Short mmCIF file of C-alpha atoms (C1' of nucleotides) in Angstrom, two decimals:
data_model
loop_
_atom_site.label_atom_id
_atom_site.label_comp_id
_atom_site.label_asym_id
_atom_site.label_seq_id
_atom_site.Cartn_x
_atom_site.Cartn_y
_atom_site.Cartn_z
CA UNK A 1 6.63 -3.82 11.66
CA UNK A 2 9.56 -1.65 12.31
CA UNK A 3 8.62 2.01 11.99
CA UNK A 4 10.09 4.12 9.22
CA UNK A 5 10.62 6.85 11.78
CA UNK A 6 9.39 9.57 9.46
CA UNK A 7 6.94 12.33 10.32
CA UNK A 8 5.10 11.80 7.04
CA UNK A 9 1.50 10.76 6.48
CA UNK A 10 2.42 8.09 3.95
CA UNK A 11 5.17 6.62 6.10
CA UNK A 12 2.84 6.58 9.11
CA UNK A 13 0.27 4.69 7.08
CA UNK A 14 2.82 2.19 5.91
CA UNK A 15 3.97 1.72 9.50
CA UNK A 16 0.54 0.23 10.13
CA UNK A 17 -0.48 -1.43 6.87
CA UNK A 18 2.82 -1.83 5.03
CA UNK A 19 3.49 -5.29 6.37
CA UNK A 20 3.12 -8.32 4.18
CA UNK A 21 -0.44 -9.70 3.98
CA UNK A 22 -1.89 -6.78 5.96
CA UNK A 23 -3.66 -5.01 3.11
CA UNK A 24 -4.88 -8.31 1.71
CA UNK A 25 -6.55 -9.08 5.03
CA UNK A 26 -8.24 -5.69 4.86
CA UNK A 27 -9.27 -6.46 1.26
CA UNK A 28 -11.01 -9.65 2.37
CA UNK A 29 -12.92 -7.95 5.15
CA UNK A 30 -13.89 -5.09 2.85
CA UNK A 31 -15.17 -7.35 0.10
CA UNK A 32 -16.76 -10.09 2.17
CA UNK A 33 -17.67 -8.44 5.45
CA UNK A 34 -16.95 -9.92 8.88
CA UNK A 35 -15.22 -13.27 8.61
CA UNK A 36 -14.00 -16.06 10.82
CA UNK A 37 -10.36 -16.96 11.18
CA UNK A 38 -10.69 -20.02 8.99
CA UNK A 39 -12.54 -18.11 6.30
CA UNK A 40 -9.73 -15.59 6.16
CA UNK A 41 -7.18 -18.35 6.02
CA UNK A 42 -9.02 -19.91 3.12
CA UNK A 43 -9.42 -16.59 1.31
CA UNK A 44 -5.70 -15.87 1.59
CA UNK A 45 -3.98 -18.84 -0.04
CA UNK A 46 -0.39 -19.08 1.06
CA UNK A 47 -0.61 -17.19 4.32
CA UNK A 48 1.03 -18.92 7.28
CA UNK A 49 -1.39 -19.54 10.09
CA UNK A 50 0.80 -17.98 12.74
CA UNK A 51 1.33 -14.93 10.56
CA UNK A 52 -2.40 -14.48 10.07
CA UNK A 53 -2.96 -14.63 13.81
CA UNK A 54 -0.19 -12.09 14.41
CA UNK A 55 -1.55 -9.71 11.78
CA UNK A 56 -5.06 -9.89 13.20
CA UNK A 57 -3.74 -8.99 16.61
CA UNK A 58 -1.68 -6.10 15.25
CA UNK A 59 -4.62 -4.79 13.23
CA UNK A 60 -6.86 -4.97 16.26
CA UNK A 61 -4.30 -3.09 18.35
CA UNK A 62 -4.12 -0.47 15.63
CA UNK A 63 -7.90 -0.01 15.68
CA UNK A 64 -8.32 -1.19 12.11
CA UNK A 65 -10.44 -4.20 12.98
CA UNK A 66 -12.11 -5.69 16.01
CA UNK A 67 -12.90 -9.24 16.94
CA UNK A 68 -16.43 -9.77 18.05
CA UNK A 69 -17.99 -12.92 19.41
CA UNK A 70 -20.72 -13.93 17.01
CA UNK A 71 -24.15 -14.81 18.36
CA UNK A 72 -25.40 -18.39 18.12
CA UNK A 73 -25.62 -20.53 16.09
CA UNK A 74 -22.21 -19.40 14.79
CA UNK A 75 -20.72 -19.17 18.26
CA UNK A 76 -17.26 -18.14 17.16
CA UNK A 77 -15.28 -14.94 16.91
CA UNK A 78 -15.72 -12.80 13.84
CA UNK A 79 -13.20 -10.27 12.60
CA UNK A 80 -14.73 -7.07 11.31
CA UNK A 81 -13.31 -3.78 10.08
CA UNK A 82 -13.78 -0.73 12.23
CA UNK A 83 -14.76 2.56 10.62
CA UNK A 84 -11.09 3.43 10.56
CA UNK A 85 -10.32 0.18 8.78
CA UNK A 86 -13.10 0.66 6.26
CA UNK A 87 -11.53 4.04 5.48
CA UNK A 88 -8.75 2.12 3.76
CA UNK A 89 -11.13 1.37 0.90
CA UNK A 90 -9.84 4.24 -1.30
CA UNK A 91 -6.28 2.98 -0.84
CA UNK A 92 -7.28 -0.49 -2.03
CA UNK A 93 -9.37 0.95 -4.85
CA UNK A 94 -6.40 2.87 -6.22
CA UNK A 95 -4.09 -0.10 -5.78
CA UNK A 96 -6.64 -2.18 -7.67
CA UNK A 97 -6.98 0.39 -10.42
CA UNK A 98 -3.22 0.50 -10.83
CA UNK A 99 -3.00 -3.27 -10.87
CA UNK A 100 -5.72 -3.96 -13.46
CA UNK A 101 -3.36 -3.70 -16.46
CA UNK A 102 -1.34 -6.54 -14.99
CA UNK A 103 -4.37 -8.80 -15.21
CA UNK A 104 -4.53 -8.54 -18.99
CA UNK A 105 -1.81 -11.13 -19.47
CA UNK A 106 -3.95 -13.69 -17.69
CA UNK A 107 -3.16 -15.56 -14.51
CA UNK A 108 0.24 -17.05 -13.90
CA UNK A 109 0.50 -20.81 -13.89
CA UNK A 110 0.15 -21.17 -10.12
CA UNK A 111 -2.06 -18.17 -9.42
CA UNK A 112 -4.96 -18.68 -7.07
CA UNK A 113 -8.31 -17.07 -7.74
CA UNK A 114 -11.40 -16.16 -5.75
CA UNK A 115 -14.45 -14.81 -7.49
CA UNK A 116 -14.97 -11.82 -5.26
CA UNK A 117 -11.55 -10.46 -6.21
CA UNK A 118 -13.30 -9.32 -9.37
CA UNK A 119 -15.04 -6.67 -7.33
CA UNK A 120 -12.54 -3.91 -7.90
CA UNK A 121 -12.26 -4.43 -11.66
CA UNK A 122 -16.05 -4.63 -11.82
CA UNK A 123 -16.61 -1.29 -10.15
CA UNK A 124 -13.83 0.11 -12.31
CA UNK A 125 -15.27 -0.94 -15.65
CA UNK A 126 -19.02 -1.36 -15.22
CA UNK A 127 -21.68 1.26 -14.68
CA UNK A 128 -25.46 1.34 -14.87
CA UNK A 129 -26.22 3.13 -18.15
CA UNK A 130 -29.95 2.84 -17.65
CA UNK A 131 -30.79 3.82 -14.07
CA UNK A 132 -34.55 3.90 -14.70
CA UNK A 133 -34.75 0.24 -15.69
CA UNK A 134 -35.74 -2.32 -13.08
CA UNK A 135 -32.96 -3.94 -11.03
CA UNK A 136 -30.83 -6.49 -12.86
CA UNK A 137 -28.73 -9.30 -11.47
CA UNK A 138 -25.89 -10.82 -13.48
CA UNK A 139 -24.35 -13.96 -12.06
CA UNK A 140 -20.67 -14.57 -12.75
CA UNK A 141 -19.17 -18.03 -12.63
CA UNK A 142 -15.46 -17.55 -12.95
CA UNK A 143 -14.10 -19.53 -10.04
CA UNK A 144 -15.24 -21.94 -7.41
CA UNK A 145 -18.03 -19.78 -6.07
CA UNK A 146 -20.39 -17.61 -8.10
CA UNK A 147 -20.71 -13.88 -7.53
CA UNK A 148 -23.54 -11.58 -8.43
CA UNK A 149 -23.34 -8.20 -10.11
CA UNK A 150 -26.29 -6.20 -8.84
CA UNK A 151 -27.38 -3.34 -11.07
CA UNK A 152 -29.98 -0.94 -9.75
CA UNK A 153 -30.71 2.77 -9.49
CA UNK A 154 -27.62 3.76 -11.42
CA UNK A 155 -25.20 1.81 -9.27
CA UNK A 156 -23.26 -1.41 -9.83
CA UNK A 157 -22.35 -3.55 -6.87
CA UNK A 158 -20.80 -6.98 -6.56
CA UNK A 159 -21.97 -9.44 -3.94
CA UNK A 160 -20.58 -12.90 -3.14
CA UNK A 161 -22.91 -15.79 -3.81
CA UNK A 162 -25.34 -16.78 -6.55
CA UNK A 163 -28.14 -14.55 -7.79
CA UNK A 164 -31.71 -15.33 -6.75
CA UNK A 165 -33.18 -14.47 -10.13
CA UNK A 166 -30.37 -13.65 -12.56
CA UNK A 167 -31.28 -11.95 -15.81
CA UNK A 168 -28.01 -13.22 -17.21
CA UNK A 169 -25.43 -15.80 -16.23
CA UNK A 170 -21.85 -15.51 -17.51
CA UNK A 171 -19.57 -18.50 -17.16
CA UNK A 172 -15.95 -18.23 -18.25
CA UNK A 173 -12.41 -18.08 -16.98
CA UNK A 174 -11.56 -15.00 -14.92
CA UNK A 175 -9.32 -13.83 -17.71
CA UNK A 176 -12.13 -13.87 -20.26
CA UNK A 177 -14.60 -12.21 -17.89
CA UNK A 178 -12.09 -9.45 -17.27
CA UNK A 179 -11.39 -9.06 -20.98
CA UNK A 180 -15.10 -8.67 -21.58
CA UNK A 181 -15.42 -6.02 -18.88
CA UNK A 182 -12.25 -4.15 -19.73
CA UNK A 183 -12.99 -3.92 -23.43
CA UNK A 184 -10.36 -6.29 -24.75
CA UNK A 185 -13.10 -8.70 -25.86
CA UNK A 186 -16.65 -8.31 -27.13
CA UNK A 187 -19.31 -10.96 -26.65
CA UNK A 188 -18.36 -12.84 -29.82
CA UNK A 189 -14.68 -12.79 -28.94
CA UNK A 190 -15.39 -13.92 -25.41
CA UNK A 191 -17.56 -16.76 -26.68
CA UNK A 192 -14.72 -17.87 -28.91
CA UNK A 193 -12.56 -18.05 -25.81
CA UNK A 194 -14.94 -20.17 -23.81
CA UNK A 195 -17.63 -17.84 -22.52
CA UNK A 196 -20.98 -19.53 -21.97
CA UNK A 197 -24.09 -17.48 -21.29
CA UNK A 198 -27.56 -18.20 -20.05
CA UNK A 199 -30.37 -15.68 -20.27
CA UNK A 200 -30.52 -12.56 -22.39
CA UNK A 201 -26.94 -11.70 -23.33
CA UNK A 202 -28.07 -8.29 -24.53
CA UNK A 203 -28.61 -7.34 -20.88
CA UNK A 204 -24.85 -7.01 -20.63
CA UNK A 205 -25.25 -3.81 -22.65
CA UNK A 206 -26.76 -2.09 -19.65
CA UNK A 207 -23.40 -2.11 -17.86
CA UNK A 208 -21.04 -2.50 -20.81
CA UNK A 209 -22.55 -1.28 -24.11
CA UNK A 210 -19.26 -1.68 -25.96
CA UNK A 211 -19.23 -5.42 -25.37
CA UNK A 212 -22.56 -6.24 -27.04
CA UNK B 1 9.47 -9.79 -3.30
CA UNK B 2 7.86 -13.13 -3.28
CA UNK B 3 4.64 -13.07 -5.27
CA UNK B 4 1.33 -13.56 -3.50
CA UNK B 5 0.32 -15.86 -6.34
CA UNK B 6 -3.16 -14.40 -6.58
CA UNK B 7 -4.95 -13.39 -9.75
CA UNK B 8 -6.14 -10.16 -8.14
CA UNK B 9 -5.40 -6.59 -9.13
CA UNK B 10 -4.49 -5.55 -5.60
CA UNK B 11 -2.22 -8.53 -5.02
CA UNK B 12 -0.52 -7.94 -8.36
CA UNK B 13 0.15 -4.34 -7.38
CA UNK B 14 1.55 -5.36 -4.03
CA UNK B 15 3.77 -7.89 -5.79
CA UNK B 16 5.53 -4.91 -7.34
CA UNK B 17 5.27 -2.11 -4.78
CA UNK B 18 4.50 -3.95 -1.55
CA UNK B 19 8.11 -4.33 -0.54
CA UNK B 20 9.55 -2.28 2.25
CA UNK B 21 10.78 1.20 1.17
CA UNK B 22 9.41 0.81 -2.35
CA UNK B 23 6.48 3.21 -2.09
CA UNK B 24 8.61 5.71 -0.19
CA UNK B 25 11.07 5.77 -3.08
CA UNK B 26 8.16 6.46 -5.42
CA UNK B 27 6.98 9.18 -3.03
CA UNK B 28 10.34 10.94 -3.25
CA UNK B 29 10.44 10.85 -7.03
CA UNK B 30 6.84 12.05 -7.23
CA UNK B 31 7.36 14.98 -4.88
CA UNK B 32 10.83 16.04 -5.92
CA UNK B 33 11.19 14.87 -9.50
CA UNK B 34 14.23 13.04 -10.89
CA UNK B 35 16.87 12.54 -8.24
CA UNK B 36 20.36 11.20 -7.88
CA UNK B 37 21.19 8.15 -5.81
CA UNK B 38 22.63 10.22 -2.98
CA UNK B 39 19.65 12.54 -2.93
CA UNK B 40 17.33 9.59 -2.53
CA UNK B 41 19.51 8.16 0.19
CA UNK B 42 19.35 11.46 2.03
CA UNK B 43 15.60 11.81 1.55
CA UNK B 44 15.00 8.34 2.97
CA UNK B 45 16.60 8.37 6.42
CA UNK B 46 17.25 4.87 7.63
CA UNK B 47 17.35 3.07 4.31
CA UNK B 48 20.29 0.72 3.87
CA UNK B 49 22.36 1.61 0.86
CA UNK B 50 22.36 -1.89 -0.56
CA UNK B 51 18.61 -2.05 -0.16
CA UNK B 52 18.13 1.24 -1.97
CA UNK B 53 20.26 0.00 -4.85
CA UNK B 54 18.31 -3.25 -5.00
CA UNK B 55 14.94 -1.46 -4.97
CA UNK B 56 16.00 0.92 -7.73
CA UNK B 57 16.97 -2.03 -9.88
CA UNK B 58 13.72 -3.84 -9.19
CA UNK B 59 11.66 -0.73 -9.90
CA UNK B 60 13.51 -0.19 -13.15
CA UNK B 61 12.90 -3.81 -14.17
CA UNK B 62 9.22 -3.34 -13.35
CA UNK B 63 9.01 -0.26 -15.58
CA UNK B 64 8.17 2.05 -12.72
CA UNK B 65 11.27 4.20 -13.04
CA UNK B 66 14.18 4.58 -15.38
CA UNK B 67 17.74 5.68 -14.80
CA UNK B 68 18.90 8.31 -17.20
CA UNK B 69 22.35 9.79 -17.53
CA UNK B 70 22.03 13.47 -16.80
CA UNK B 71 23.61 16.01 -19.16
CA UNK B 72 26.57 18.12 -17.99
CA UNK B 73 27.27 19.77 -15.69
CA UNK B 74 25.59 17.18 -13.48
CA UNK B 75 27.12 14.23 -15.29
CA UNK B 76 25.56 11.56 -13.17
CA UNK B 77 22.65 9.15 -13.41
CA UNK B 78 19.22 10.40 -12.44
CA UNK B 79 16.32 8.20 -11.40
CA UNK B 80 12.98 9.32 -12.78
CA UNK B 81 9.50 7.88 -12.69
CA UNK B 82 8.05 6.53 -15.89
CA UNK B 83 4.46 7.30 -16.79
CA UNK B 84 3.52 3.98 -15.22
CA UNK B 85 5.35 4.96 -12.04
CA UNK B 86 3.72 8.38 -11.92
CA UNK B 87 0.37 6.58 -12.12
CA UNK B 88 0.98 5.50 -8.54
CA UNK B 89 0.21 9.03 -7.39
CA UNK B 90 -3.43 8.25 -6.48
CA UNK B 91 -2.26 5.33 -4.36
CA UNK B 92 0.09 7.58 -2.43
CA UNK B 93 -2.51 10.32 -2.19
CA UNK B 94 -4.99 7.96 -0.54
CA UNK B 95 -2.32 6.51 1.74
CA UNK B 96 -1.45 10.07 2.72
CA UNK B 97 -5.04 11.01 3.31
CA UNK B 98 -5.53 7.98 5.53
CA UNK B 99 -2.33 8.74 7.44
CA UNK B 100 -2.99 12.41 8.17
CA UNK B 101 -4.87 11.74 11.44
CA UNK B 102 -1.78 10.02 12.77
CA UNK B 103 0.17 13.26 12.38
CA UNK B 104 -2.01 15.08 14.89
CA UNK B 105 -0.18 13.63 17.85
CA UNK B 106 3.03 15.25 16.66
CA UNK B 107 6.26 13.55 15.66
CA UNK B 108 7.68 10.73 17.72
CA UNK B 109 10.88 11.43 19.58
CA UNK B 110 13.17 10.08 16.88
CA UNK B 111 11.07 10.88 13.81
CA UNK B 112 12.86 12.38 10.87
CA UNK B 113 11.28 15.14 8.84
CA UNK B 114 11.67 16.62 5.37
CA UNK B 115 9.73 19.69 4.40
CA UNK B 116 8.37 18.38 1.13
CA UNK B 117 6.59 15.59 2.98
CA UNK B 118 4.03 18.27 3.79
CA UNK B 119 2.92 18.16 0.19
CA UNK B 120 0.14 15.61 0.63
CA UNK B 121 -1.38 17.25 3.71
CA UNK B 122 -1.13 20.59 1.93
CA UNK B 123 -3.08 19.46 -1.10
CA UNK B 124 -5.51 17.78 1.25
CA UNK B 125 -6.31 20.81 3.38
CA UNK B 126 -5.58 23.90 1.31
CA UNK B 127 -7.43 25.26 -1.69
CA UNK B 128 -7.45 28.52 -3.59
CA UNK B 129 -10.64 30.25 -2.44
CA UNK B 130 -10.00 33.29 -4.64
CA UNK B 131 -8.94 32.09 -8.10
CA UNK B 132 -9.17 35.54 -9.65
CA UNK B 133 -6.57 37.06 -7.37
CA UNK B 134 -2.99 37.32 -8.58
CA UNK B 135 -0.64 34.41 -7.83
CA UNK B 136 0.51 34.08 -4.25
CA UNK B 137 3.55 32.33 -2.83
CA UNK B 138 3.68 31.23 0.81
CA UNK B 139 7.04 30.04 2.05
CA UNK B 140 7.05 27.38 4.75
CA UNK B 141 10.01 26.89 7.05
CA UNK B 142 9.28 23.78 9.01
CA UNK B 143 12.43 21.75 8.55
CA UNK B 144 15.90 22.07 7.19
CA UNK B 145 14.86 23.31 3.77
CA UNK B 146 12.05 25.72 2.96
CA UNK B 147 9.18 24.81 0.67
CA UNK B 148 6.85 27.07 -1.23
CA UNK B 149 3.08 26.86 -1.47
CA UNK B 150 2.15 28.27 -4.85
CA UNK B 151 -1.40 29.54 -5.16
CA UNK B 152 -2.65 30.54 -8.58
CA UNK B 153 -5.67 30.15 -10.83
CA UNK B 154 -7.63 28.16 -8.29
CA UNK B 155 -4.94 25.59 -7.66
CA UNK B 156 -2.57 25.00 -4.77
CA UNK B 157 0.76 23.38 -5.42
CA UNK B 158 3.80 22.75 -3.26
CA UNK B 159 7.30 23.13 -4.61
CA UNK B 160 10.60 22.42 -2.85
CA UNK B 161 12.82 25.42 -2.26
CA UNK B 162 12.35 29.01 -1.12
CA UNK B 163 9.91 31.41 -2.74
CA UNK B 164 11.24 34.13 -5.01
CA UNK B 165 8.81 36.75 -3.75
CA UNK B 166 6.74 35.31 -0.91
CA UNK B 167 3.65 37.19 0.17
CA UNK B 168 3.88 35.37 3.47
CA UNK B 169 6.49 33.34 5.32
CA UNK B 170 5.43 30.83 7.98
CA UNK B 171 8.07 29.46 10.32
CA UNK B 172 7.13 26.81 12.86
CA UNK B 173 7.52 23.18 13.74
CA UNK B 174 5.93 20.74 11.29
CA UNK B 175 3.37 19.85 13.93
CA UNK B 176 2.20 23.46 14.30
CA UNK B 177 2.13 24.05 10.53
CA UNK B 178 -0.02 20.96 10.13
CA UNK B 179 -2.31 21.98 12.97
CA UNK B 180 -2.80 25.33 11.27
CA UNK B 181 -3.65 23.69 7.96
CA UNK B 182 -5.81 20.93 9.36
CA UNK B 183 -7.89 23.24 11.53
CA UNK B 184 -6.67 22.17 14.93
CA UNK B 185 -5.07 25.61 15.42
CA UNK B 186 -5.90 29.12 14.28
CA UNK B 187 -3.31 31.82 13.76
CA UNK B 188 -3.38 32.94 17.37
CA UNK B 189 -3.10 29.41 18.66
CA UNK B 190 -0.28 28.63 16.29
CA UNK B 191 1.57 31.77 17.35
CA UNK B 192 1.23 30.66 20.95
CA UNK B 193 2.92 27.42 19.98
CA UNK B 194 5.86 29.01 18.26
CA UNK B 195 4.65 30.14 14.85
CA UNK B 196 6.51 33.14 13.47
CA UNK B 197 5.24 34.96 10.41
CA UNK B 198 6.65 37.52 8.02
CA UNK B 199 4.49 39.40 5.55
CA UNK B 200 0.73 39.74 5.56
CA UNK B 201 -0.64 36.93 7.72
CA UNK B 202 -4.14 37.63 6.39
CA UNK B 203 -3.02 36.16 3.07
CA UNK B 204 -3.33 32.75 4.71
CA UNK B 205 -7.09 33.25 4.48
CA UNK B 206 -6.94 32.71 0.74
CA UNK B 207 -6.14 29.03 1.23
CA UNK B 208 -7.43 28.47 4.77
CA UNK B 209 -10.13 31.01 5.77
CA UNK B 210 -10.87 29.17 9.01
CA UNK B 211 -7.36 29.79 10.32
CA UNK B 212 -7.41 33.59 10.16
"C1'" DC C 1 -13.10 -28.84 13.07
"C1'" DC C 2 -11.74 -24.27 14.66
"C1'" DG C 3 -8.35 -21.05 16.43
"C1'" DC C 4 -4.53 -20.40 17.31
"C1'" DA C 5 0.79 -21.35 19.57
"C1'" DT C 6 5.28 -23.35 18.89
"C1'" DC C 7 9.27 -24.60 16.42
"C1'" DC C 8 12.54 -24.32 12.73
"C1'" DG C 9 14.85 -23.19 8.20
"C1'" DG C 10 15.61 -19.56 4.83
"C1'" DG C 11 15.53 -15.13 3.10
"C1'" DG C 12 14.66 -10.19 3.46
"C1'" DC C 13 16.25 -6.39 5.96
"C1'" DG C 14 19.44 -3.10 8.78
"C1'" DA C 15 23.97 -1.37 9.82
"C1'" DT C 16 28.55 -0.76 8.68
"C1'" DA C 17 32.72 -1.23 6.02
"C1'" DC C 18 34.77 -0.88 1.78
"C1'" DT C 19 35.81 0.21 -3.29
"C1'" DG C 20 35.99 2.43 -8.09
"C1'" DC D 1 29.41 10.17 -5.53
"C1'" DA D 2 27.48 5.68 -6.39
"C1'" DG D 3 27.17 1.99 -5.31
"C1'" DT D 4 29.09 -3.38 -3.68
"C1'" DA D 5 30.26 -6.65 0.09
"C1'" DT D 6 29.54 -8.69 4.40
"C1'" DC D 7 27.37 -10.08 8.48
"C1'" DG D 8 23.81 -10.63 12.05
"C1'" DC D 9 19.13 -10.50 13.02
"C1'" DC D 10 14.45 -10.67 12.52
"C1'" DC D 11 10.55 -11.45 9.64
"C1'" DC D 12 8.38 -14.77 7.03
"C1'" DG D 13 6.90 -19.51 5.22
"C1'" DG D 14 5.80 -24.22 6.24
"C1'" DA D 15 4.82 -27.82 9.30
"C1'" DT D 16 3.20 -29.58 13.46
"C1'" DG D 17 0.88 -29.69 17.92
"C1'" DC D 18 -2.91 -28.81 21.04
"C1'" DG D 19 -6.73 -27.07 23.80
"C1'" DG D 20 -11.66 -25.86 23.15
#
DNA sequence: CCGCATCCGGGGCGATACTG
DNA sequence: CAGTATCGCCCCGGATGCGG
């Protein structure tokens, strides 16, 4: 990207990560860990393949990520954030926080969705209100792949993939899941809009008492 | 800007503020308050005038700023952030924090500089270590226009313009001022690199004890 | 199939000129 | 002062090709 030519911390940051797609690539690596080229391409619907390759090279040159050759049986190159790249997490967190209100209207007609994109809203809205209880796993099915909300020791963390032993499974559209987390819907309202649960729905109260 | 088409809080944010120059316009309005078109143009060296006009229109449509007709004697339109626009401050703060290390190398040959761009590094590095002392004003002369660091009641705030009654005046290149604040230089080292002071230099210890 | 490189059309961007 | 108009270029999006 062309430099702004300003001796300003914000402008210097944008010189590196202000390009189109750049911060979304960092988002993927932050949420999902080291990924292959094809995984990134699949997680970023709409990105041109040449552009993705160019961005990865620029980000590597900038020290934000590094490409490492994975050990067998993967035997391919993985792209992983460096410490410097992982330091962008607060930037993405604040961008996510600012963007949450724009999710309330629901997805646009041709919006894509990946389950792990819920991670930022989840950490924004959920918290472990009962840190002394045993660990709890809540599985979310809002897109193609399930994600698991792990609740333990006072912390809430989202992990891609299904839960091994979920105390609760929530299945609904992303919009309804978000409404439930953000407070726009309670359990009854969410059920009326298509939410299906399995397990003890009252367990939701541990992370979102207002919803139960 | 073309939408990313992703039902994700970060992507939705970038749909609105991911365009080139957009966040720098918000930066100016955050740091300097409502500004006229020409002021913005001057504070954003390198921006094309048509592009600035287009961005202002887009930002107004997005509810991030509004144009208000100023009362006499100004008699012109002022651009001011809305509450929604001001809510971008944490995003810029984190971008600034992440960008500070890139300032250590000093400005590039053709970098522009405006004094109030120091605001984010200032709030990052300085703090009022002696809240019970009377208010203190430190005037910085690092660019064309002076800026004032106001220290009172435990808070540090930067305001454009000279100080009415500065307890201390620091005059140096932006690079040296930053080095002094960030800890790369102490007072002696900064003086060796061109720092000139007026007033009681020991007053700097109130906000940066390590430097004295 | 994976990981790109190449090519091409269109639009965003940069620089300057011009106008009310 | 506050923009609009114009033009050239480069970035971006989409498709295809190609070696490993």
